Coordinates of C-alpha atoms in Angstrom, one line a residue:
Chain A
X1 CA 108.0 169.5 178.7
X2 CA 109.4 171.3 175.7
X3 CA 108.3 170.4 172.2
X4 CA 110.6 168.0 170.3
X5 CA 112.9 169.9 167.9
X6 CA 113.6 168.7 164.4
X7 CA 117.0 169.0 162.9
X8 CA 117.2 168.8 159.1
X9 CA 120.6 167.9 157.5
X10 CA 121.1 167.7 153.8
X11 CA 123.6 166.8 151.1
X12 CA 122.7 168.0 147.6
X13 CA 119.1 166.9 147.1
X14 CA 119.0 164.5 149.9
X15 CA 117.9 165.3 153.4
X16 CA 117.8 163.5 156.7
X17 CA 115.5 164.5 159.5
X18 CA 116.5 164.0 163.1
X19 CA 113.4 164.0 165.4
X20 CA 112.5 162.1 168.6
X21 CA 109.3 160.7 167.0
X22 CA 111.1 159.4 164.0
X23 CA 113.7 156.6 163.7
X24 CA 117.1 156.9 165.5
X25 CA 119.7 158.4 163.1
X26 CA 123.0 156.6 163.2
X27 CA 125.9 158.8 162.5
X28 CA 128.7 156.5 161.4
X29 CA 131.9 157.0 163.4
X30 CA 134.4 155.0 161.3
X31 CA 136.0 157.7 159.2
X32 CA 138.4 158.7 161.9
X33 CA 142.1 157.8 162.2
X34 CA 142.1 158.2 165.9
X35 CA 143.0 154.9 167.4
X36 CA 143.0 153.2 164.0
X37 CA 146.6 152.7 163.0
X38 CA 145.8 151.2 159.5
X39 CA 143.7 154.2 158.5
X40 CA 146.2 156.6 160.0
X41 CA 149.0 155.0 157.9
X42 CA 146.9 155.0 154.8
X43 CA 146.0 158.7 155.2
X44 CA 149.5 159.6 155.7
X45 CA 150.4 158.0 152.4
X46 CA 147.5 159.6 150.5
X47 CA 145.6 156.3 150.2
X48 CA 141.9 156.9 150.5
X49 CA 140.6 153.5 149.6
X50 CA 139.9 152.6 153.2
X51 CA 138.0 155.9 153.7
X52 CA 135.8 155.2 150.7
X53 CA 135.2 151.6 151.8
X54 CA 134.3 152.8 155.4
X55 CA 131.9 155.3 153.8
X56 CA 130.2 152.7 151.6
X57 CA 130.0 150.0 154.3
X58 CA 128.6 152.3 156.9
X59 CA 125.8 153.5 154.7
X60 CA 125.0 150.0 153.7
X61 CA 124.8 149.1 157.4
X62 CA 122.3 151.8 158.0
X63 CA 124.2 155.0 158.8
X64 CA 122.3 157.9 157.4
X65 CA 124.9 160.6 158.4
X66 CA 128.7 160.1 158.4
X67 CA 131.1 161.7 160.8
X68 CA 134.4 162.7 158.9
X69 CA 137.5 163.2 161.0
X70 CA 140.9 163.6 159.4
X71 CA 143.0 164.4 162.5
X72 CA 146.4 163.0 161.5
X73 CA 149.2 164.2 163.8
X74 CA 151.7 166.2 161.7
X75 CA 149.5 166.4 158.7
X76 CA 147.9 169.6 157.1
X77 CA 144.4 169.1 158.4
X78 CA 143.0 171.9 156.2
X79 CA 144.0 170.0 153.0
X80 CA 143.5 166.5 154.4
X81 CA 140.0 167.0 155.8
X82 CA 138.9 168.5 152.5
X83 CA 140.4 165.6 150.5
X84 CA 138.7 163.0 152.8
X85 CA 135.4 164.9 152.4
X86 CA 135.8 164.8 148.6
X87 CA 136.6 161.1 148.7
X88 CA 133.5 160.3 150.9
X89 CA 131.2 162.5 148.8
X90 CA 132.4 160.6 145.6
X91 CA 131.0 157.3 146.9
X92 CA 128.0 158.1 149.0
X93 CA 125.3 160.8 149.1
X94 CA 124.4 161.2 152.8
X95 CA 124.9 164.3 154.9
X96 CA 128.2 164.7 156.7
X97 CA 129.2 165.5 160.2
X98 CA 132.4 167.5 160.0
X99 CA 134.6 166.6 162.9
X100 CA 137.5 168.9 163.6
X101 CA 138.8 171.2 166.2
X102 CA 140.6 173.3 163.6
X103 CA 138.6 176.3 162.4
X104 CA 140.4 176.6 159.1
X105 CA 139.9 173.0 158.3
X106 CA 136.2 173.4 159.3
X107 CA 135.7 176.4 157.0
X108 CA 137.5 174.8 154.1
X109 CA 135.3 171.7 154.5
X110 CA 132.2 173.7 154.7
X111 CA 133.1 175.6 151.6
X112 CA 133.2 172.6 149.4
X113 CA 130.1 170.9 151.0
X114 CA 126.8 171.2 149.1
X115 CA 124.0 171.2 151.7
X116 CA 123.4 171.6 155.4
X117 CA 126.2 169.9 157.3
X118 CA 126.5 169.1 161.0
X119 CA 129.5 170.5 162.8
X120 CA 131.3 168.4 165.4
X121 CA 131.6 170.3 167.6
X122 CA 131.4 173.5 169.7
X123 CA 131.6 173.6 173.5
X124 CA 130.8 176.0 176.3
X125 CA 134.4 177.5 176.3
X126 CA 134.4 181.1 175.3
X127 CA 137.0 180.6 172.7
X128 CA 135.1 177.7 171.1
X129 CA 131.8 179.6 171.1
X130 CA 133.4 182.7 169.5
X131 CA 135.2 180.7 166.9
X132 CA 132.7 178.0 165.8
X133 CA 129.3 179.7 166.0
X134 CA 130.0 182.4 163.4
X135 CA 131.3 179.7 161.0
X136 CA 128.2 177.6 161.6
X137 CA 126.0 180.6 161.0
X138 CA 127.8 181.7 157.9
X139 CA 127.6 178.3 156.2
X140 CA 124.1 177.5 157.6
X141 CA 125.3 174.4 159.4
X142 CA 123.8 172.7 162.4
X143 CA 126.2 172.1 165.4
X144 CA 126.9 169.6 168.1
X145 CA 127.3 171.3 171.4
X146 CA 129.3 169.5 174.1
X147 CA 128.3 169.9 177.7
X148 CA 131.6 171.2 178.9
X149 CA 133.0 174.7 179.4
X150 CA 136.1 176.6 180.6
X151 CA 135.7 174.7 184.0
X152 CA 135.8 171.3 182.4
X153 CA 133.0 168.7 182.3
X154 CA 130.4 169.4 185.0
X155 CA 129.9 166.5 187.5
X156 CA 126.2 166.8 187.8
X157 CA 123.3 166.6 185.4
X158 CA 122.0 170.0 186.6
X159 CA 125.3 171.7 185.8
X160 CA 125.5 170.1 182.4
X161 CA 122.0 171.4 181.7
X162 CA 123.4 174.9 182.5
X163 CA 126.1 174.4 179.8
X164 CA 123.4 173.2 177.3
X165 CA 121.4 176.3 178.1
X166 CA 124.4 178.5 177.5
X167 CA 125.2 176.8 174.2
X168 CA 121.6 177.2 173.0
X169 CA 121.4 180.9 174.1
X170 CA 124.8 181.8 172.5
X171 CA 123.9 180.0 169.3
X172 CA 120.6 182.0 169.2
X173 CA 122.6 185.2 169.5
X174 CA 124.4 184.3 166.3
X175 CA 121.1 183.5 164.7
X176 CA 121.4 179.7 164.9
X177 CA 117.9 178.4 165.9
X178 CA 117.5 175.9 168.7
X179 CA 116.5 173.1 166.3
X180 CA 120.0 173.3 164.8
X181 CA 121.8 172.8 168.1
X182 CA 122.3 169.0 168.9
X183 CA 123.5 168.5 172.4
X184 CA 126.1 165.9 173.5
X185 CA 125.6 165.3 177.2
X186 CA 129.0 163.5 177.4
X187 CA 129.4 159.9 178.4
X188 CA 132.2 159.3 180.9
X189 CA 133.6 155.8 181.6
X190 CA 131.7 153.7 184.1
X191 CA 134.9 151.9 184.9
X192 CA 136.1 155.0 186.8
X193 CA 132.7 155.8 188.3
X194 CA 129.8 153.3 188.2
X195 CA 127.2 156.1 188.3
X196 CA 128.7 157.8 185.2
X197 CA 126.1 156.2 182.9
X198 CA 123.3 157.3 185.1
X199 CA 124.6 160.8 185.2
X200 CA 124.5 161.0 181.5
X201 CA 121.0 159.6 181.3
X202 CA 119.8 162.1 183.8
X203 CA 121.5 164.9 181.9
X204 CA 119.6 163.7 178.7
X205 CA 116.3 163.7 180.6
X206 CA 116.8 167.3 181.9
X207 CA 117.9 168.7 178.6
X208 CA 115.1 167.0 176.6
X209 CA 112.5 168.2 179.2
X210 CA 113.8 171.7 179.0
X211 CA 114.6 172.3 175.4
X212 CA 113.4 169.3 173.4
X213 CA 116.6 169.4 171.4
X214 CA 118.2 166.4 169.6
X215 CA 120.8 164.5 171.5
X216 CA 123.9 162.9 170.2
X217 CA 126.7 160.9 171.9
X218 CA 129.7 158.8 171.3
X219 CA 128.5 156.0 173.4
X220 CA 131.6 153.8 173.5
X221 CA 133.4 155.9 176.1
X222 CA 131.0 154.5 178.7
X223 CA 132.6 151.0 178.6
X224 CA 136.3 152.1 178.5
X225 CA 138.3 149.8 180.7
X226 CA 135.5 147.3 181.1
X227 CA 135.3 143.8 179.6
X228 CA 132.9 142.7 176.9
X229 CA 132.5 146.3 175.8
X230 CA 130.1 145.6 172.8
X231 CA 127.4 144.2 175.1
X232 CA 127.8 147.1 177.5
X233 CA 127.7 149.7 174.6
X234 CA 124.7 148.1 172.9
X235 CA 122.6 148.0 176.1
X236 CA 123.6 151.5 177.1
X237 CA 122.7 152.6 173.6
X238 CA 119.2 151.1 174.0
X239 CA 118.6 152.7 177.4
X240 CA 120.0 156.1 176.2
X241 CA 117.7 156.1 173.1
X242 CA 114.8 155.3 175.4
X243 CA 115.8 158.3 177.5
X244 CA 116.0 160.7 174.6
X245 CA 119.2 160.1 172.5
X246 CA 118.2 160.7 168.9
X247 CA 121.4 160.5 166.8
X248 CA 124.2 158.5 168.3
X249 CA 127.7 158.6 166.8
X250 CA 128.5 155.0 166.5
X251 CA 129.8 152.0 164.6
X252 CA 127.0 150.6 162.5
X253 CA 129.2 147.7 161.5
X254 CA 129.0 146.1 164.9
X255 CA 126.0 143.9 164.9
X256 CA 125.2 144.3 168.6
X257 CA 125.2 148.1 168.3
X258 CA 123.3 148.2 165.1
X259 CA 120.6 145.8 166.3
X260 CA 120.3 147.6 169.6
X261 CA 119.4 150.8 167.8
X262 CA 116.9 149.1 165.4
X263 CA 115.5 147.0 168.2
X264 CA 115.0 150.0 170.4
X265 CA 113.1 151.8 167.6
X266 CA 110.9 148.7 167.1
X267 CA 110.4 148.4 170.9
X268 CA 109.2 152.0 171.0
X269 CA 106.8 151.5 168.2
X270 CA 108.8 153.5 165.7
X271 CA 109.4 150.8 163.1
X272 CA 106.2 150.3 161.2
X273 CA 105.4 146.6 160.7
X274 CA 109.0 145.9 161.8
X275 CA 110.1 146.5 158.2
X276 CA 113.4 148.2 159.0
X277 CA 114.2 145.3 161.5
X278 CA 113.5 142.7 158.8
X279 CA 115.3 144.5 156.1
X280 CA 118.4 145.0 158.2
X281 CA 118.4 141.3 159.1
X282 CA 118.3 140.4 155.4
X283 CA 121.2 142.6 154.7
X284 CA 123.2 141.0 157.6
X285 CA 122.4 137.6 156.3
X286 CA 123.4 138.5 152.8
X287 CA 126.6 140.0 154.0
X288 CA 127.5 136.8 155.8
X289 CA 127.0 134.6 152.8
Chain B
X1 CA 104.3 158.2 192.1
X2 CA 103.8 155.4 194.5
X3 CA 106.5 154.1 196.7
X4 CA 108.5 151.1 195.2
X5 CA 107.4 147.9 196.9
X6 CA 109.7 145.2 198.1
X7 CA 109.0 141.5 197.5
X8 CA 110.9 139.1 199.6
X9 CA 111.0 135.4 198.5
X10 CA 112.8 132.7 200.5
X11 CA 113.9 129.2 200.4
X12 CA 114.9 127.7 203.8
X13 CA 117.4 130.3 205.2
X14 CA 118.1 132.0 202.0
X15 CA 116.1 135.0 200.8
X16 CA 115.9 137.2 197.7
X17 CA 114.7 140.7 197.6
X18 CA 113.0 142.1 194.6
X19 CA 113.1 145.9 194.6
X20 CA 113.3 148.6 192.0
X21 CA 116.3 150.2 193.6
X22 CA 118.2 146.9 193.8
X23 CA 119.7 144.7 191.1
X24 CA 117.3 143.1 188.5
X25 CA 116.3 139.6 189.7
X26 CA 116.5 137.0 186.9
X27 CA 113.9 134.3 187.2
X28 CA 115.3 131.3 185.2
X29 CA 112.8 130.0 182.7
X30 CA 114.5 126.8 181.6
X31 CA 112.8 124.2 183.8
X32 CA 109.8 124.0 181.5
X33 CA 109.0 121.2 179.0
X34 CA 106.9 123.5 176.9
X35 CA 108.6 123.7 173.5
X36 CA 111.6 121.6 174.7
X37 CA 111.1 118.2 173.2
X38 CA 114.2 116.6 174.8
X39 CA 113.1 117.8 178.3
X40 CA 109.6 116.6 177.6
X41 CA 110.8 113.2 176.6
X42 CA 113.1 112.9 179.6
X43 CA 110.3 113.9 182.0
X44 CA 108.0 111.4 180.5
X45 CA 110.5 108.7 181.2
X46 CA 111.1 109.9 184.7
X47 CA 114.6 111.1 183.9
X48 CA 115.4 114.3 185.9
X49 CA 119.0 114.7 185.1
X50 CA 118.3 117.5 182.6
X51 CA 116.1 119.3 185.2
X52 CA 118.9 119.2 187.8
X53 CA 121.5 120.4 185.2
X54 CA 119.1 123.2 184.1
X55 CA 118.8 124.2 187.8
X56 CA 122.5 124.2 188.4
X57 CA 123.5 126.0 185.1
X58 CA 120.9 128.7 185.5
X59 CA 121.9 129.6 189.0
X60 CA 125.6 129.6 188.0
X61 CA 124.6 132.0 185.2
X62 CA 123.1 134.4 187.7
X63 CA 119.4 133.4 188.1
X64 CA 118.4 134.0 191.7
X65 CA 115.0 132.5 191.5
X66 CA 114.0 129.5 189.3
X67 CA 110.7 129.0 187.6
X68 CA 109.5 125.4 187.8
X69 CA 107.0 124.1 185.3
X70 CA 106.2 120.4 184.8
X71 CA 103.3 120.7 182.3
X72 CA 103.7 117.5 180.4
X73 CA 100.6 116.6 178.3
X74 CA 99.0 113.3 179.6
X75 CA 101.1 113.2 182.8
X76 CA 99.9 113.4 186.4
X77 CA 101.0 117.0 187.1
X78 CA 100.4 116.8 190.8
X79 CA 102.9 114.1 191.2
X80 CA 105.3 115.4 188.4
X81 CA 105.5 119.0 189.6
X82 CA 106.3 117.8 193.2
X83 CA 109.0 115.5 191.9
X84 CA 110.6 118.2 189.7
X85 CA 110.5 120.6 192.7
X86 CA 112.3 118.0 194.8
X87 CA 115.0 117.4 192.2
X88 CA 115.6 121.2 191.8
X89 CA 115.7 121.7 195.6
X90 CA 118.2 118.8 195.9
X91 CA 120.8 120.7 193.8
X92 CA 120.3 124.4 194.3
X93 CA 119.0 126.6 197.2
X94 CA 117.3 129.5 195.5
X95 CA 113.6 130.5 195.9
X96 CA 111.3 128.9 193.4
X97 CA 108.5 130.3 191.2
X98 CA 105.9 127.6 190.9
X99 CA 104.5 127.6 187.4
X100 CA 101.2 125.7 187.0
X101 CA 97.6 126.3 186.1
X102 CA 96.6 123.2 188.1
X103 CA 95.4 124.1 191.7
X104 CA 96.1 120.6 193.1
X105 CA 99.6 120.6 191.7
X106 CA 100.2 124.0 193.1
X107 CA 99.1 123.1 196.6
X108 CA 101.1 119.9 196.6
X109 CA 104.2 121.8 195.5
X110 CA 103.7 124.5 198.1
X111 CA 103.2 121.9 200.8
X112 CA 106.6 120.5 200.3
X113 CA 108.4 123.8 199.9
X114 CA 110.1 125.4 202.8
X115 CA 110.0 129.1 202.5
X116 CA 108.1 131.9 200.7
X117 CA 107.6 130.9 197.1
X118 CA 106.3 132.9 194.1
X119 CA 103.2 131.5 192.4
X120 CA 103.0 131.8 188.5
X121 CA 100.2 132.8 188.2
X122 CA 96.8 134.3 188.9
X123 CA 94.9 136.4 186.5
X124 CA 91.9 138.6 186.6
X125 CA 89.4 135.9 185.7
X126 CA 86.9 135.3 188.5
X127 CA 87.7 131.6 188.6
X128 CA 91.5 132.2 188.8
X129 CA 91.1 134.8 191.5
X130 CA 88.9 132.5 193.7
X131 CA 91.1 129.5 193.2
X132 CA 94.6 130.8 193.4
X133 CA 94.4 133.7 196.0
X134 CA 93.2 131.5 198.9
X135 CA 96.0 129.0 198.2
X136 CA 98.6 131.9 198.1
X137 CA 97.4 133.2 201.4
X138 CA 97.3 129.8 203.0
X139 CA 100.9 129.1 202.1
X140 CA 102.2 132.7 202.5
X141 CA 103.3 132.9 199.0
X142 CA 103.8 135.8 196.7
X143 CA 101.9 135.8 193.4
X144 CA 102.4 136.8 189.8
X145 CA 99.2 138.5 188.5
X146 CA 98.7 138.6 184.7
X147 CA 96.9 141.6 183.2
X148 CA 94.1 139.6 181.6
X149 CA 90.6 138.8 182.7
X150 CA 87.4 137.2 181.6
X151 CA 87.4 139.5 178.5
X152 CA 90.9 138.5 177.5
X153 CA 94.0 140.7 177.2
X154 CA 93.1 144.4 177.2
X155 CA 94.4 146.3 174.2
X156 CA 95.4 149.5 176.0
X157 CA 97.8 150.3 178.8
X158 CA 94.9 152.0 180.7
X159 CA 92.7 148.9 180.6
X160 CA 95.6 146.7 181.7
X161 CA 96.2 149.0 184.6
X162 CA 92.6 148.4 185.6
X163 CA 93.2 144.6 185.7
X164 CA 96.4 145.2 187.8
X165 CA 94.2 147.3 190.2
X166 CA 91.7 144.5 190.4
X167 CA 94.4 141.9 191.1
X168 CA 95.9 144.0 193.9
X169 CA 92.5 144.7 195.4
X170 CA 91.3 141.2 195.4
X171 CA 94.6 140.0 196.7
X172 CA 94.3 142.5 199.6
X173 CA 90.8 141.1 200.4
X174 CA 92.4 137.7 201.0
X175 CA 95.0 139.3 203.2
X176 CA 97.9 139.3 200.6
X177 CA 99.7 142.6 200.9
X178 CA 100.5 144.7 197.8
X179 CA 104.2 144.0 198.0
X180 CA 103.5 140.3 197.4
X181 CA 101.7 141.0 194.2
X182 CA 104.1 140.9 191.2
X183 CA 102.4 142.2 188.0
X184 CA 103.0 140.7 184.5
X185 CA 101.9 143.4 182.0
X186 CA 102.0 140.8 179.2
X187 CA 104.2 141.2 176.2
X188 CA 102.5 140.4 172.9
X189 CA 104.4 139.8 169.7
X190 CA 105.6 142.8 167.7
X191 CA 105.4 140.7 164.6
X192 CA 101.6 140.9 164.7
X193 CA 101.5 144.6 165.9
X194 CA 104.6 146.8 165.8
X195 CA 103.3 148.9 168.7
X196 CA 102.9 145.8 171.0
X197 CA 106.2 146.4 172.7
X198 CA 105.3 150.1 173.3
X199 CA 101.9 149.1 174.7
X200 CA 103.6 146.9 177.3
X201 CA 106.1 149.6 178.3
X202 CA 103.4 152.0 178.8
X203 CA 101.5 149.5 180.9
X204 CA 104.6 149.1 183.1
X205 CA 104.9 152.9 183.4
X206 CA 101.3 153.3 184.5
X207 CA 101.3 150.4 187.0
X208 CA 104.6 151.4 188.5
X209 CA 103.5 155.0 188.9
X210 CA 100.2 153.9 190.5
X211 CA 101.2 151.0 192.7
X212 CA 105.0 150.8 192.8
X213 CA 104.7 147.0 192.6
X214 CA 107.3 144.7 191.2
X215 CA 107.0 143.8 187.5
X216 CA 107.8 140.5 185.8
X217 CA 107.5 139.4 182.2
X218 CA 108.4 136.6 179.9
X219 CA 110.0 138.9 177.4
X220 CA 110.6 136.4 174.6
X221 CA 107.0 136.6 173.3
X222 CA 107.8 140.0 172.0
X223 CA 110.0 138.7 169.2
X224 CA 107.9 135.8 168.1
X225 CA 107.9 135.4 164.3
X226 CA 110.7 137.9 163.9
X227 CA 114.3 137.2 162.8
X228 CA 117.3 137.5 165.1
X229 CA 115.2 137.1 168.2
X230 CA 118.0 137.2 170.7
X231 CA 119.0 140.7 169.7
X232 CA 115.4 141.9 169.8
X233 CA 114.8 140.2 173.2
X234 CA 117.9 141.5 174.8
X235 CA 117.3 145.2 173.7
X236 CA 113.6 144.9 174.7
X237 CA 114.8 143.6 178.1
X238 CA 117.0 146.6 178.6
X239 CA 114.3 149.1 177.7
X240 CA 111.7 147.3 179.9
X241 CA 114.1 147.2 182.9
X242 CA 114.7 151.0 182.4
X243 CA 110.9 151.4 182.4
X244 CA 110.3 149.4 185.6
X245 CA 110.6 145.7 185.0
X246 CA 112.3 144.2 188.1
X247 CA 112.2 140.4 187.8
X248 CA 112.1 139.1 184.2
X249 CA 111.4 135.4 183.6
X250 CA 114.2 134.7 181.2
X251 CA 117.0 132.4 180.0
X252 CA 120.2 133.5 181.8
X253 CA 122.2 131.1 179.6
X254 CA 121.8 133.3 176.5
X255 CA 124.8 135.7 176.7
X256 CA 123.0 138.5 174.9
X257 CA 120.0 138.4 177.4
X258 CA 122.2 137.9 180.5
X259 CA 124.5 140.8 179.6
X260 CA 121.6 143.0 178.7
X261 CA 120.2 142.6 182.2
X262 CA 123.6 143.2 183.9
X263 CA 124.6 146.1 181.6
X264 CA 121.2 147.8 182.3
X265 CA 121.8 147.6 186.0
X266 CA 125.3 149.1 185.5
X267 CA 124.0 151.7 183.2
X268 CA 121.4 152.7 185.8
X269 CA 124.1 153.0 188.5
X270 CA 122.9 149.8 190.3
X271 CA 126.2 147.8 190.0
X272 CA 128.6 149.2 192.5
X273 CA 132.1 149.5 190.9
X274 CA 130.8 147.3 188.1
X275 CA 131.7 144.2 190.2
X276 CA 128.7 142.2 189.1
X277 CA 129.5 143.0 185.4
X278 CA 133.1 142.0 185.8
X279 CA 132.4 138.9 187.9
X280 CA 129.9 137.7 185.2
X281 CA 132.4 138.3 182.5
X282 CA 134.9 136.1 184.3
X283 CA 132.3 133.3 184.7
X284 CA 131.5 133.5 181.0
X285 CA 135.2 133.4 180.1
X286 CA 135.8 130.4 182.3
X287 CA 132.8 128.6 180.9
X288 CA 134.2 129.0 177.4
X289 CA 137.6 127.7 178.3

């Protein structure tokens, strides 16, 4: 068993620690036009009110890091991502996870960011490694590494572990320490393969045992094509955290998901006196009033 | 690691297998007047309609074993438990878990039961061992063994493991095989001690590693005194199943709990093609129409 790594993200004078012994860090996923037509339309028209509201609401609901994605087809992502970042930073002061496949947009975003950001993402493809890792190093950012490479997404946990190893080794060559590499084991849909969830859990187990790194995941893929997704997602979230997931990319506004994260922390003895659970309950109650 | 044990319960020609590699077995907890004033009043008046309805509804909701408790203060439990058993057996054909601290009531109930029942419960107290184990042996029943003894409920997982060991050894002396001992690690309330949930999980881990026995638990204790209990209970259920719980005593009529059990099985690759998940969803939808 490897020692658990600690990833420290920051924004200005605020920092967030991601560590397996601490509370689960929710990375809010809402600032993302993908699949959200209203947000997409607003962004196209230069209306950022919804982005600001999504930022505020997610932080109120317990997200301590926010993912920021501005992938609008046809738009200039370099300008748009920077603009969205500015809007988010004008209303909340949590560290950001910069979510783009465009290196220019990534660099522009990192340039205007004050602190240590998380980059979403690099993967095991040669092109990705060579493009993203130098940028991460230059701006002192942490990175999310996806368990896929030039051959696609490996089918077995053992092969995904190999990709994680490659990501960590290559990052190290660029001077990025292992604690700044957060691995995404990739969750495939159980609708297509009912052992897909288990494969991801086993991948987490192997990677944590070998490297002790932090683990992230966009856990809603798992339920794609299945009915009653929120129940499936929230349960999978609990089991994945129990396995080693430390910073899920998720929607904290869904009560079932949010409570699953907090209840897992409490179940694992990581919520002293249950204070976070009780506080979150009061917030939910107040929000319903 | 010990090999996983298989507990087989039966009622007439129907049998249910409890095994860590198979689906989680939900033992329906509803046929119990404790804390249910309406049921208590009905039983006092000899009205068993509610008992029959509780039996039918729980089986429809996916319980494959039913716990039967007839502890009505002031009533003749020997007669009442037998009567309640008869009522249940007249409407459903699942194995029963006979839930009583009264040895006479237990024997009377076992006498009229056709098949292999589960007894709820024996514990590590000398008096309990000497009273319940011979009855279990005589009627060929399986037993639930609680991790407590003459000194109360041990505070640490290691000490609870010792009680489990004692229960298994003493059962063996009476000729009850290890696979017929189902251990309840005991879940205490996290409201009083925020590490209580973790203590129970660690107890499960130790007992499963050492004996491979099946594990049961009444998981709703865990949230006593806390707000939003159903979310806490359902998450704890998922994490506990992931740890080794195989046959929770629970309320299958609570959607959050029921889905947590099924979603955990699916997450762990134990629901082929997700068919149980989809079937349960259809049932819930139909019930809502």
